[in-house]
Amino acid sequence: ALPPDRMRQKGVGTVVGVDEPAGKRVVAHGRSGASDGRPLDGDTVFLIGSVTKVFTGLLLADMVQRGEVRLDDPAAAYLPTGVKMPQRGRPVTLQDLSTHVSGLPSMPGNFDLQARPDPYAAYTTEQLYAFLSAYTPEREPGKKWVYSNLGVSLLGQLLANRAGKPYEMLLKERVLAPLGMHDTSIEITPDQARRLAPGHDRYLQPVKTWEMAAMQGSGSLRSTVNDMLTFLAAYFDEDSPLNAAMARQWRIRSPTRASQALGWGISPVGNVEVVGHRGGKEGYRSAAVFDPTTKRGLG
């Protein structure tokens, strides 16, 4: 959370949603900094950054549930012909990519921070595939946990390849639409654009957010607190259309790191496990957390 003295300054604000058995509530503080002065509320649109990884993990769990892929499938099986998957020891699996034990680095080595219009928008799928084909891993998969934006981005692309449709279309079809999350997307509508809270830097100045092209699965989604509360509530709903996949997602752990599930991180708090993930992108900070024991969520 931002310190109170910064929260009082113009142009900086936050929205927090709580879902618990007693009901849902949304608390907003500060301002969005939008040119029209629109107040912050549960329908304000924010970039949620790396919380996107949770959705990619759920997409994987759903496709496993449907029998379309297996967790131990080699990643190479879903690459285009001619693209080589780095290998040292056993092949990298889909589960390795989701749990950050693939042996891939955090970012591809051919990612140019000086590229225009911005580094993420300029980075192409062809460049990602070229990096994979030339990369020599430092370690075998499963040996060490290293947080990898590249790994989860690749996972999103591989699942899209398997389904034969773009990542965002697949995510909407399999996760967002079934859960009723109509305000969560990569590409936003004119209405969402009007409700978008612009990002601000550490000096409280508006900052342009880099747009992902080839690495969408790791941090590209925009959402609202109301949509995120809908998402978290689904983890407690036995009638949710994704109930089985959601249960699979946070219960499957990396054999290398027990606190790492498919997309979600697990933190022990007393005698219970709290499931969560944080996100950070130019101008934004986000988090999603839930306690499966007390059925409380925070977004």
mmCIF file of C-alpha atoms in Angstrom:
data_model
loop_
_atom_site.group_PDB
_atom_site.id
_atom_site.type_symbol
_atom_site.label_atom_id
_atom_site.label_comp_id
_atom_site.label_asym_id
_atom_site.label_seq_id
_atom_site.Cartn_x
_atom_site.Cartn_y
_atom_site.Cartn_z
ATOM 1 C CA ALA A 1 0.000 0.000 0.000
ATOM 2 C CA LEU A 2 1.153 3.559 -0.626
ATOM 3 C CA PRO A 3 2.032 5.685 2.435
ATOM 4 C CA PRO A 4 -0.800 8.015 3.541
ATOM 5 C CA ASP A 5 1.226 11.166 2.775
ATOM 6 C CA ARG A 6 1.522 10.097 -0.879
ATOM 7 C CA MET A 7 -2.082 8.975 -1.074
ATOM 8 C CA ARG A 8 -3.207 12.500 -0.135
ATOM 9 C CA GLN A 9 -1.487 14.021 -3.147
ATOM 10 C CA LYS A 10 -3.475 14.711 -6.297
ATOM 11 C CA GLY A 11 -3.369 12.087 -8.991
ATOM 12 C CA VAL A 12 -2.636 9.059 -6.817
ATOM 13 C CA GLY A 13 -5.287 6.657 -5.634
ATOM 14 C CA THR A 14 -6.188 3.079 -4.894
ATOM 15 C CA VAL A 15 -9.253 0.847 -4.977
ATOM 16 C CA VAL A 16 -9.520 -2.230 -2.746
ATOM 17 C CA GLY A 17 -12.232 -4.856 -2.891
ATOM 18 C CA VAL A 18 -13.043 -7.399 -0.182
ATOM 19 C CA ASP A 19 -15.134 -10.530 -0.659
ATOM 20 C CA GLU A 20 -16.148 -12.461 2.467
ATOM 21 C CA PRO A 21 -19.085 -14.589 3.589
ATOM 22 C CA ALA A 22 -20.856 -11.476 4.882
ATOM 23 C CA GLY A 23 -20.734 -9.870 1.429
ATOM 24 C CA LYS A 24 -18.607 -7.731 -0.866
ATOM 25 C CA ARG A 25 -17.373 -4.171 -0.339
ATOM 26 C CA VAL A 26 -15.213 -1.770 -2.274
ATOM 27 C CA VAL A 27 -13.132 1.021 -0.735
ATOM 28 C CA ALA A 28 -11.593 3.784 -2.874
ATOM 29 C CA HIS A 29 -9.107 6.438 -1.775
ATOM 30 C CA GLY A 30 -7.517 9.314 -3.679
ATOM 31 C CA ARG A 31 -8.066 10.180 -7.331
ATOM 32 C CA SER A 32 -7.386 8.474 -10.608
ATOM 33 C CA GLY A 33 -5.730 11.429 -12.291
ATOM 34 C CA ALA A 34 -8.004 11.016 -15.326
ATOM 35 C CA SER A 35 -8.522 14.202 -17.342
ATOM 36 C CA ASP A 36 -12.283 14.151 -16.791
ATOM 37 C CA GLY A 37 -11.907 13.916 -13.020
ATOM 38 C CA ARG A 38 -13.897 10.677 -12.809
ATOM 39 C CA PRO A 39 -13.769 9.351 -9.228
ATOM 40 C CA LEU A 40 -12.258 5.991 -8.416
ATOM 41 C CA ASP A 41 -14.682 3.138 -7.816
ATOM 42 C CA GLY A 42 -15.135 -0.576 -8.353
ATOM 43 C CA ASP A 43 -15.526 -0.072 -12.095
ATOM 44 C CA THR A 44 -12.296 1.893 -12.569
ATOM 45 C CA VAL A 45 -10.022 0.057 -15.006
ATOM 46 C CA PHE A 46 -6.428 -0.687 -13.991
ATOM 47 C CA LEU A 47 -3.601 -2.658 -15.545
ATOM 48 C CA ILE A 48 -3.128 -5.672 -13.259
ATOM 49 C CA GLY A 49 0.336 -6.611 -14.549
ATOM 50 C CA SER A 50 1.698 -9.938 -13.333
ATOM 51 C CA VAL A 51 -1.607 -10.975 -11.778
ATOM 52 C CA THR A 52 -2.199 -11.977 -15.422
ATOM 53 C CA LYS A 53 0.033 -14.995 -14.705
ATOM 54 C CA VAL A 54 -2.720 -16.390 -12.480
ATOM 55 C CA PHE A 55 -5.141 -16.329 -15.421
ATOM 56 C CA THR A 56 -2.600 -18.104 -17.638
ATOM 57 C CA GLY A 57 -2.181 -20.729 -14.929
ATOM 58 C CA LEU A 58 -5.955 -21.178 -14.756
ATOM 59 C CA LEU A 59 -6.138 -21.493 -18.523
ATOM 60 C CA LEU A 60 -3.555 -24.275 -18.300
ATOM 61 C CA ALA A 61 -5.522 -26.019 -15.534
ATOM 62 C CA ASP A 62 -8.720 -25.779 -17.581
ATOM 63 C CA MET A 63 -7.101 -27.248 -20.689
ATOM 64 C CA VAL A 64 -5.708 -30.086 -18.564
ATOM 65 C CA GLN A 65 -9.185 -30.633 -17.109
ATOM 66 C CA ARG A 66 -10.586 -30.858 -20.653
ATOM 67 C CA GLY A 67 -7.913 -33.352 -21.684
ATOM 68 C CA GLU A 68 -6.442 -31.012 -24.296
ATOM 69 C CA VAL A 69 -2.985 -30.897 -22.724
ATOM 70 C CA ARG A 70 -1.156 -32.551 -19.841
ATOM 71 C CA LEU A 71 0.994 -30.828 -17.241
ATOM 72 C CA ASP A 72 3.961 -32.995 -18.180
ATOM 73 C CA ASP A 73 3.612 -32.340 -21.906
ATOM 74 C CA PRO A 74 6.917 -31.057 -23.327
ATOM 75 C CA ALA A 75 6.675 -27.397 -24.282
ATOM 76 C CA ALA A 76 8.345 -28.253 -27.573
ATOM 77 C CA ALA A 77 5.221 -30.162 -28.645
ATOM 78 C CA TYR A 78 3.319 -26.903 -29.123
ATOM 79 C CA LEU A 79 5.985 -24.848 -30.865
ATOM 80 C CA PRO A 80 5.775 -24.185 -34.617
ATOM 81 C CA THR A 81 7.811 -26.362 -36.930
ATOM 82 C CA GLY A 82 11.389 -25.130 -37.077
ATOM 83 C CA VAL A 83 11.419 -23.528 -33.609
ATOM 84 C CA LYS A 84 13.741 -25.239 -31.145
ATOM 85 C CA MET A 85 12.954 -25.417 -27.432
ATOM 86 C CA PRO A 86 16.049 -25.039 -25.224
ATOM 87 C CA GLN A 87 16.896 -28.286 -23.455
ATOM 88 C CA ARG A 88 19.344 -29.303 -20.788
ATOM 89 C CA GLY A 89 18.577 -32.669 -19.279
ATOM 90 C CA ARG A 90 14.893 -33.563 -19.552
ATOM 91 C CA PRO A 91 12.507 -31.508 -21.715
ATOM 92 C CA VAL A 92 10.814 -28.418 -20.269
ATOM 93 C CA THR A 93 7.140 -29.130 -19.511
ATOM 94 C CA LEU A 94 4.060 -26.913 -19.406
ATOM 95 C CA GLN A 95 4.019 -27.210 -15.611
ATOM 96 C CA ASP A 96 7.659 -26.081 -15.463
ATOM 97 C CA LEU A 97 6.718 -22.897 -17.313
ATOM 98 C CA SER A 98 3.793 -22.110 -15.003
ATOM 99 C CA THR A 99 5.754 -22.782 -11.810
ATOM 100 C CA HIS A 100 8.937 -20.898 -12.777
ATOM 101 C CA VAL A 101 11.292 -23.901 -12.818
ATOM 102 C CA SER A 102 11.827 -24.127 -16.578
ATOM 103 C CA GLY A 103 15.443 -22.980 -16.533
ATOM 104 C CA LEU A 104 14.522 -20.011 -18.741
ATOM 105 C CA PRO A 105 15.639 -16.518 -17.671
ATOM 106 C CA SER A 106 13.271 -13.807 -16.458
ATOM 107 C CA MET A 107 13.402 -12.018 -19.817
ATOM 108 C CA PRO A 108 14.696 -13.000 -23.269
ATOM 109 C CA GLY A 109 18.220 -11.831 -24.012
ATOM 110 C CA ASN A 110 17.202 -10.191 -27.299
ATOM 111 C CA PHE A 111 14.680 -7.871 -25.607
ATOM 112 C CA ASP A 112 15.715 -4.314 -26.554
ATOM 113 C CA LEU A 113 14.932 -1.698 -23.896
ATOM 114 C CA GLN A 114 15.495 1.072 -26.448
ATOM 115 C CA ALA A 115 13.007 -0.290 -28.996
ATOM 116 C CA ARG A 116 10.136 1.899 -30.206
ATOM 117 C CA PRO A 117 7.280 2.607 -29.691
ATOM 118 C CA ASP A 118 8.123 0.760 -26.493
ATOM 119 C CA PRO A 119 10.144 -2.395 -25.764
ATOM 120 C CA TYR A 120 7.149 -4.705 -25.248
ATOM 121 C CA ALA A 121 5.146 -3.453 -28.212
ATOM 122 C CA ALA A 122 8.194 -3.781 -30.460
ATOM 123 C CA TYR A 123 9.098 -7.306 -29.324
ATOM 124 C CA THR A 124 7.637 -9.886 -31.679
ATOM 125 C CA THR A 125 6.734 -13.549 -31.423
ATOM 126 C CA GLU A 126 9.351 -14.208 -34.113
ATOM 127 C CA GLN A 127 12.002 -12.644 -31.866
ATOM 128 C CA LEU A 128 10.831 -14.760 -28.932
ATOM 129 C CA TYR A 129 11.076 -17.921 -31.028
ATOM 130 C CA ALA A 130 14.511 -16.870 -32.303
ATOM 131 C CA PHE A 131 15.726 -16.444 -28.718
ATOM 132 C CA LEU A 132 14.438 -19.884 -27.730
ATOM 133 C CA SER A 133 16.127 -21.548 -30.691
ATOM 134 C CA ALA A 134 19.499 -20.047 -29.803
ATOM 135 C CA TYR A 135 19.388 -20.154 -25.984
ATOM 136 C CA THR A 136 21.467 -22.568 -23.902
ATOM 137 C CA PRO A 137 19.973 -23.079 -20.417
ATOM 138 C CA GLU A 138 22.206 -22.720 -17.364
ATOM 139 C CA ARG A 139 20.412 -25.521 -15.527
ATOM 140 C CA GLU A 140 18.035 -28.418 -16.018
ATOM 141 C CA PRO A 141 14.309 -27.776 -15.534
ATOM 142 C CA GLY A 142 12.988 -28.460 -12.042
ATOM 143 C CA LYS A 143 16.301 -27.713 -10.341
ATOM 144 C CA LYS A 144 15.763 -24.116 -9.231
ATOM 145 C CA TRP A 145 12.893 -21.632 -8.942
ATOM 146 C CA VAL A 146 13.577 -18.449 -10.961
ATOM 147 C CA TYR A 147 10.660 -16.085 -11.587
ATOM 148 C CA SER A 148 10.318 -15.949 -15.358
ATOM 149 C CA ASN A 149 8.146 -13.537 -17.311
ATOM 150 C CA LEU A 150 9.485 -15.273 -20.406
ATOM 151 C CA GLY A 151 8.388 -18.698 -19.196
ATOM 152 C CA VAL A 152 4.780 -17.722 -18.484
ATOM 153 C CA SER A 153 4.593 -15.640 -21.671
ATOM 154 C CA LEU A 154 5.723 -18.691 -23.614
ATOM 155 C CA LEU A 155 3.140 -20.831 -21.813
ATOM 156 C CA GLY A 156 0.365 -18.478 -22.889
ATOM 157 C CA GLN A 157 1.566 -18.643 -26.478
ATOM 158 C CA LEU A 158 1.824 -22.438 -26.429
ATOM 159 C CA LEU A 159 -1.722 -22.827 -25.092
ATOM 160 C CA ALA A 160 -2.917 -20.457 -27.811
ATOM 161 C CA ASN A 161 -1.030 -22.523 -30.401
ATOM 162 C CA ARG A 162 -2.686 -25.697 -29.099
ATOM 163 C CA ALA A 163 -6.147 -24.130 -29.321
ATOM 164 C CA GLY A 164 -5.480 -22.519 -32.696
ATOM 165 C CA LYS A 165 -6.563 -19.026 -31.647
ATOM 166 C CA PRO A 166 -4.984 -15.881 -30.119
ATOM 167 C CA TYR A 167 -4.259 -15.827 -26.374
ATOM 168 C CA GLU A 168 -6.826 -13.142 -25.522
ATOM 169 C CA MET A 169 -9.582 -14.828 -27.527
ATOM 170 C CA LEU A 170 -8.838 -18.155 -25.836
ATOM 171 C CA LEU A 171 -8.763 -16.589 -22.370
ATOM 172 C CA LYS A 172 -12.084 -14.829 -22.932
ATOM 173 C CA GLU A 173 -13.699 -18.009 -24.251
ATOM 174 C CA ARG A 174 -12.424 -20.359 -21.550
ATOM 175 C CA VAL A 175 -12.108 -18.150 -18.432
ATOM 176 C CA LEU A 176 -13.404 -14.590 -18.607
ATOM 177 C CA ALA A 177 -16.784 -15.132 -20.283
ATOM 178 C CA PRO A 178 -17.737 -18.239 -18.254
ATOM 179 C CA LEU A 179 -16.987 -16.345 -15.030
ATOM 180 C CA GLY A 180 -18.880 -13.232 -16.139
ATOM 181 C CA MET A 181 -15.734 -11.063 -16.163
ATOM 182 C CA HIS A 182 -16.768 -8.670 -18.925
ATOM 183 C CA ASP A 183 -14.469 -5.843 -17.798
ATOM 184 C CA THR A 184 -11.215 -7.810 -18.020
ATOM 185 C CA SER A 185 -9.245 -7.771 -21.277
ATOM 186 C CA ILE A 186 -6.034 -6.847 -23.051
ATOM 187 C CA GLU A 187 -7.613 -4.669 -25.718
ATOM 188 C CA ILE A 188 -10.067 -2.274 -24.081
ATOM 189 C CA THR A 189 -13.299 -0.827 -25.417
ATOM 190 C CA PRO A 190 -14.012 2.924 -25.671
ATOM 191 C CA ASP A 191 -16.155 2.627 -22.532
ATOM 192 C CA GLN A 192 -13.304 0.958 -20.629
ATOM 193 C CA ALA A 193 -10.910 3.613 -21.892
ATOM 194 C CA ARG A 194 -13.109 6.286 -20.307
ATOM 195 C CA ARG A 195 -12.913 4.438 -17.003
ATOM 196 C CA LEU A 196 -9.177 3.763 -17.195
ATOM 197 C CA ALA A 197 -7.021 5.152 -14.379
ATOM 198 C CA PRO A 198 -3.795 6.373 -16.008
ATOM 199 C CA GLY A 199 -0.575 5.049 -14.508
ATOM 200 C CA HIS A 200 1.695 7.350 -12.479
ATOM 201 C CA ASP A 201 5.390 7.066 -11.689
ATOM 202 C CA ARG A 202 7.136 7.472 -8.337
ATOM 203 C CA TYR A 203 7.120 11.231 -8.816
ATOM 204 C CA LEU A 204 3.334 11.161 -9.272
ATOM 205 C CA GLN A 205 3.635 12.051 -12.936
ATOM 206 C CA PRO A 206 1.541 10.303 -15.621
ATOM 207 C CA VAL A 207 3.525 7.593 -17.368
ATOM 208 C CA LYS A 208 2.946 5.697 -20.606
ATOM 209 C CA THR A 209 2.312 2.012 -20.062
ATOM 210 C CA TRP A 210 4.197 -0.398 -22.282
ATOM 211 C CA GLU A 211 1.891 -2.592 -24.369
ATOM 212 C CA MET A 212 2.724 -6.272 -24.661
ATOM 213 C CA ALA A 213 2.567 -7.946 -28.050
ATOM 214 C CA ALA A 214 4.425 -11.267 -27.834
ATOM 215 C CA MET A 215 4.449 -11.646 -24.034
ATOM 216 C CA GLN A 216 0.783 -11.241 -23.180
ATOM 217 C CA GLY A 217 0.442 -14.242 -20.874
ATOM 218 C CA SER A 218 2.725 -12.743 -18.231
ATOM 219 C CA GLY A 219 1.302 -9.276 -17.608
ATOM 220 C CA SER A 220 -1.039 -7.704 -20.138
ATOM 221 C CA LEU A 221 -4.544 -7.788 -18.632
ATOM 222 C CA ARG A 222 -6.592 -4.798 -17.522
ATOM 223 C CA SER A 223 -9.426 -5.264 -15.058
ATOM 224 C CA THR A 224 -11.591 -3.650 -12.381
ATOM 225 C CA VAL A 225 -11.951 -4.403 -8.690
ATOM 226 C CA ASN A 226 -15.518 -5.567 -9.269
ATOM 227 C CA ASP A 227 -14.332 -8.044 -11.896
ATOM 228 C CA MET A 228 -11.511 -9.246 -9.649
ATOM 229 C CA LEU A 229 -13.974 -9.839 -6.806
ATOM 230 C CA THR A 230 -16.039 -11.929 -9.204
ATOM 231 C CA PHE A 231 -12.891 -13.879 -10.061
ATOM 232 C CA LEU A 232 -11.902 -14.508 -6.443
ATOM 233 C CA ALA A 233 -15.450 -15.462 -5.427
ATOM 234 C CA ALA A 234 -15.401 -18.207 -8.082
ATOM 235 C CA TYR A 235 -12.686 -20.012 -6.097
ATOM 236 C CA PHE A 236 -15.226 -20.507 -3.295
ATOM 237 C CA ASP A 237 -18.171 -21.426 -5.532
ATOM 238 C CA GLU A 238 -18.758 -25.137 -6.008
ATOM 239 C CA ASP A 239 -21.136 -24.334 -8.873
ATOM 240 C CA SER A 240 -18.555 -22.264 -10.772
ATOM 241 C CA PRO A 241 -18.056 -23.526 -14.342
ATOM 242 C CA LEU A 242 -14.321 -23.577 -13.586
ATOM 243 C CA ASN A 243 -14.565 -25.149 -10.135
ATOM 244 C CA ALA A 244 -12.527 -28.267 -10.969
ATOM 245 C CA ALA A 245 -9.843 -26.334 -12.836
ATOM 246 C CA MET A 246 -9.569 -23.743 -10.039
ATOM 247 C CA ALA A 247 -9.171 -26.445 -7.396
ATOM 248 C CA ARG A 248 -6.503 -28.132 -9.516
ATOM 249 C CA GLN A 249 -4.724 -24.840 -10.139
ATOM 250 C CA TRP A 250 -3.854 -23.840 -6.582
ATOM 251 C CA ARG A 251 -3.439 -27.350 -5.198
ATOM 252 C CA ILE A 252 -0.817 -28.482 -7.726
ATOM 253 C CA ARG A 253 2.600 -27.415 -6.435
ATOM 254 C CA SER A 254 6.057 -27.316 -7.893
ATOM 255 C CA PRO A 255 8.173 -30.208 -6.557
ATOM 256 C CA THR A 256 11.010 -27.692 -6.308
ATOM 257 C CA ARG A 257 9.093 -24.997 -4.418
ATOM 258 C CA ALA A 258 6.052 -25.974 -2.343
ATOM 259 C CA SER A 259 4.876 -22.359 -2.231
ATOM 260 C CA GLN A 260 4.452 -22.217 -6.027
ATOM 261 C CA ALA A 261 1.213 -23.420 -7.631
ATOM 262 C CA LEU A 262 0.046 -22.939 -11.230
ATOM 263 C CA GLY A 263 0.367 -19.155 -11.398
ATOM 264 C CA TRP A 264 -0.513 -18.608 -7.744
ATOM 265 C CA GLY A 265 1.966 -18.244 -4.890
ATOM 266 C CA ILE A 266 1.167 -19.872 -1.539
ATOM 267 C CA SER A 267 2.053 -18.243 1.794
ATOM 268 C CA PRO A 268 1.578 -19.907 5.197
ATOM 269 C CA VAL A 269 -0.200 -17.632 7.673
ATOM 270 C CA GLY A 270 -0.560 -19.403 10.987
ATOM 271 C CA ASN A 271 -2.136 -22.758 10.286
ATOM 272 C CA VAL A 272 -3.647 -21.808 6.926
ATOM 273 C CA GLU A 273 -2.354 -21.234 3.427
ATOM 274 C CA VAL A 274 -3.083 -17.893 1.749
ATOM 275 C CA VAL A 275 -3.076 -17.898 -2.043
ATOM 276 C CA GLY A 276 -2.003 -14.775 -3.901
ATOM 277 C CA HIS A 277 -0.042 -12.909 -6.532
ATOM 278 C CA ARG A 278 1.179 -9.328 -6.916
ATOM 279 C CA GLY A 279 1.595 -7.303 -10.081
ATOM 280 C CA GLY A 280 3.608 -4.266 -11.077
ATOM 281 C CA LYS A 281 3.708 -2.493 -14.422
ATOM 282 C CA GLU A 282 4.626 1.048 -15.458
ATOM 283 C CA GLY A 283 2.428 3.259 -13.268
ATOM 284 C CA TYR A 284 0.448 0.488 -11.560
ATOM 285 C CA ARG A 285 0.602 -1.872 -8.584
ATOM 286 C CA SER A 286 -1.893 -4.671 -8.041
ATOM 287 C CA ALA A 287 -2.565 -7.757 -5.939
ATOM 288 C CA ALA A 288 -5.077 -10.589 -5.622
ATOM 289 C CA VAL A 289 -5.245 -12.758 -2.498
ATOM 290 C CA PHE A 290 -7.647 -15.325 -1.084
ATOM 291 C CA ASP A 291 -7.938 -17.632 1.910
ATOM 292 C CA PRO A 292 -9.585 -20.891 0.828
ATOM 293 C CA THR A 293 -10.286 -21.825 4.462
ATOM 294 C CA THR A 294 -12.277 -18.739 5.503
ATOM 295 C CA LYS A 295 -13.450 -18.000 1.938
ATOM 296 C CA ARG A 296 -12.240 -14.435 1.992
ATOM 297 C CA GLY A 297 -10.657 -12.653 -0.967
ATOM 298 C CA LEU A 298 -8.936 -9.313 -1.473
ATOM 299 C CA GLY A 299 -8.243 -7.598 -4.791
#
